[in-house]
CSV table of C-alpha atoms and ligand atoms in Angstrom, one decimal:
chain,number,residue,atom,x,y,z
I,1,MET,CA,129.3,85.4,54.5
I,2,LEU,CA,127.9,83.9,57.7
I,3,SER,CA,126.8,80.3,57.6
I,4,ARG,CA,123.2,79.5,58.3
I,5,ILE,CA,124.1,77.9,61.7
I,6,THR,CA,126.1,81.0,62.8
I,7,LYS,CA,123.1,83.2,61.8
I,8,LEU,CA,120.8,81.0,63.8
I,9,VAL,CA,123.1,81.1,66.9
I,10,VAL,CA,123.5,84.8,66.7
I,11,THR,CA,119.8,85.3,66.4
I,12,GLY,CA,119.1,83.0,69.3
I,13,VAL,CA,121.6,84.8,71.6
I,14,LEU,CA,120.1,88.2,70.6
I,15,VAL,CA,116.5,87.0,71.4
I,16,VAL,CA,117.6,85.7,74.8
I,17,THR,CA,119.5,88.9,75.6
I,18,VAL,CA,116.7,91.2,74.6
I,19,GLY,CA,114.3,89.0,76.6
I,20,VAL,CA,116.4,89.2,79.8
I,21,ILE,CA,116.9,93.0,79.4
I,22,THR,CA,113.2,93.5,78.8
I,23,ALA,CA,112.2,91.5,81.8
I,24,ALA,CA,114.5,93.4,84.0
I,25,ALA,CA,113.5,96.8,82.7
I,26,PHE,CA,109.8,96.2,83.4
I,27,THR,CA,110.3,94.9,86.9
I,28,LYS,CA,109.9,97.6,89.5
I,29,THR,CA,110.1,97.4,93.3
I,30,VAL,CA,108.0,99.6,95.5
I,31,THR,CA,107.6,100.0,99.2
I,32,ILE,CA,104.1,101.0,100.3
I,33,LYS,CA,103.3,102.0,103.9
I,34,VAL,CA,100.2,100.1,105.1
I,35,GLU,CA,98.2,101.2,108.1
I,36,GLY,CA,96.1,99.0,110.3
I,37,MET,CA,98.0,95.7,110.3
I,38,LYS,CA,98.3,94.3,113.8
I,39,CYS,CA,99.6,90.8,113.5
I,40,ALA,CA,100.9,88.2,111.1
I,41,LYS,CA,97.4,87.3,110.0
I,42,CYS,CA,96.9,90.9,108.8
I,43,SER,CA,100.1,90.9,106.8
I,44,ALA,CA,99.3,87.5,105.4
I,45,SER,CA,96.0,88.6,104.0
I,46,VAL,CA,97.6,91.6,102.4
I,47,SER,CA,100.4,89.5,101.0
I,48,LYS,CA,97.9,86.9,99.7
I,49,ALA,CA,95.8,89.6,97.9
I,50,LEU,CA,99.0,91.1,96.3
I,51,LYS,CA,100.3,87.8,95.2
I,52,ALA,CA,96.9,87.0,93.6
I,53,THR,CA,97.2,90.1,91.5
I,54,GLU,CA,98.5,89.6,88.0
I,55,GLY,CA,101.9,91.2,87.5
I,56,VAL,CA,103.0,90.9,91.1
I,57,GLN,CA,106.2,88.9,91.2
I,58,GLU,CA,107.0,89.1,94.9
I,59,ALA,CA,105.3,90.6,97.9
I,60,GLN,CA,106.8,90.9,101.4
I,61,VAL,CA,104.4,92.4,103.9
I,62,SER,CA,105.4,93.2,107.5
I,63,SER,CA,102.9,94.1,110.1
I,64,GLU,CA,105.7,95.3,112.5
I,65,LYS,CA,107.1,97.6,109.9
I,66,GLY,CA,103.7,98.4,108.6
I,67,GLU,CA,104.8,98.1,105.0
I,68,ALA,CA,104.7,96.1,101.9
I,69,VAL,CA,107.6,95.6,99.6
I,70,ILE,CA,106.4,94.6,96.2
I,71,LYS,CA,108.2,93.6,93.1
I,72,TYR,CA,106.0,93.9,90.1
I,73,ASP,CA,105.8,94.1,86.3
I,74,ASP,CA,105.5,97.7,85.3
I,75,GLN,CA,103.8,96.8,82.1
I,76,LYS,CA,100.9,95.1,83.8
I,77,LEU,CA,100.5,97.1,87.0
I,78,SER,CA,101.0,100.5,88.5
I,79,ASP,CA,101.6,101.6,92.0
I,80,THR,CA,98.1,103.0,92.1
I,81,LYS,CA,96.6,99.6,91.3
I,82,LEU,CA,98.7,98.0,94.1
I,83,ARG,CA,97.4,100.6,96.6
I,84,GLU,CA,93.8,99.7,95.5
I,85,VAL,CA,94.5,96.0,96.0
I,86,ILE,CA,95.9,96.8,99.5
I,87,ASN,CA,92.9,99.0,100.3
I,88,SER,CA,90.5,96.3,99.1
I,89,THR,CA,91.8,94.0,101.9
I,90,GLY,CA,90.5,96.4,104.5
I,91,PHE,CA,93.8,98.0,105.4
I,92,LYS,CA,95.0,101.4,104.3
I,93,ALA,CA,97.8,102.1,101.8
I,94,VAL,CA,99.3,105.4,102.8
I,95,GLU,CA,100.0,107.9,100.1
I,96,GLN,CA,103.6,109.0,100.1
I,97,PRO,CA,105.0,111.9,98.2
I,98,GLY,CA,107.5,111.1,95.5
I,99,GLN,CA,106.2,107.6,94.8
O,101,CU,CU1,95.9,90.8,112.5
């Protein structure tokens, strides 16, 4: 029979493991092409809007590449919502097949 302490430790390890796996499973990274960004101020405003969105964990926006690389929580957000956020800043998220 397992001692009480062993049971507690096993339960604790399980909870942490499941938590880590769950967090990783719900994190998605997407690259969205953005039209209309001309300088660092443009990319900064897109980046700011994205980071202010609940569920966005990381946003790297480049005006030179014309794209935004976004790491987000799949449970809270969708790519459609991210495009809406980008469009709301006055720039245009380009629809890409297969995303
Ligand atoms: Cu600009």
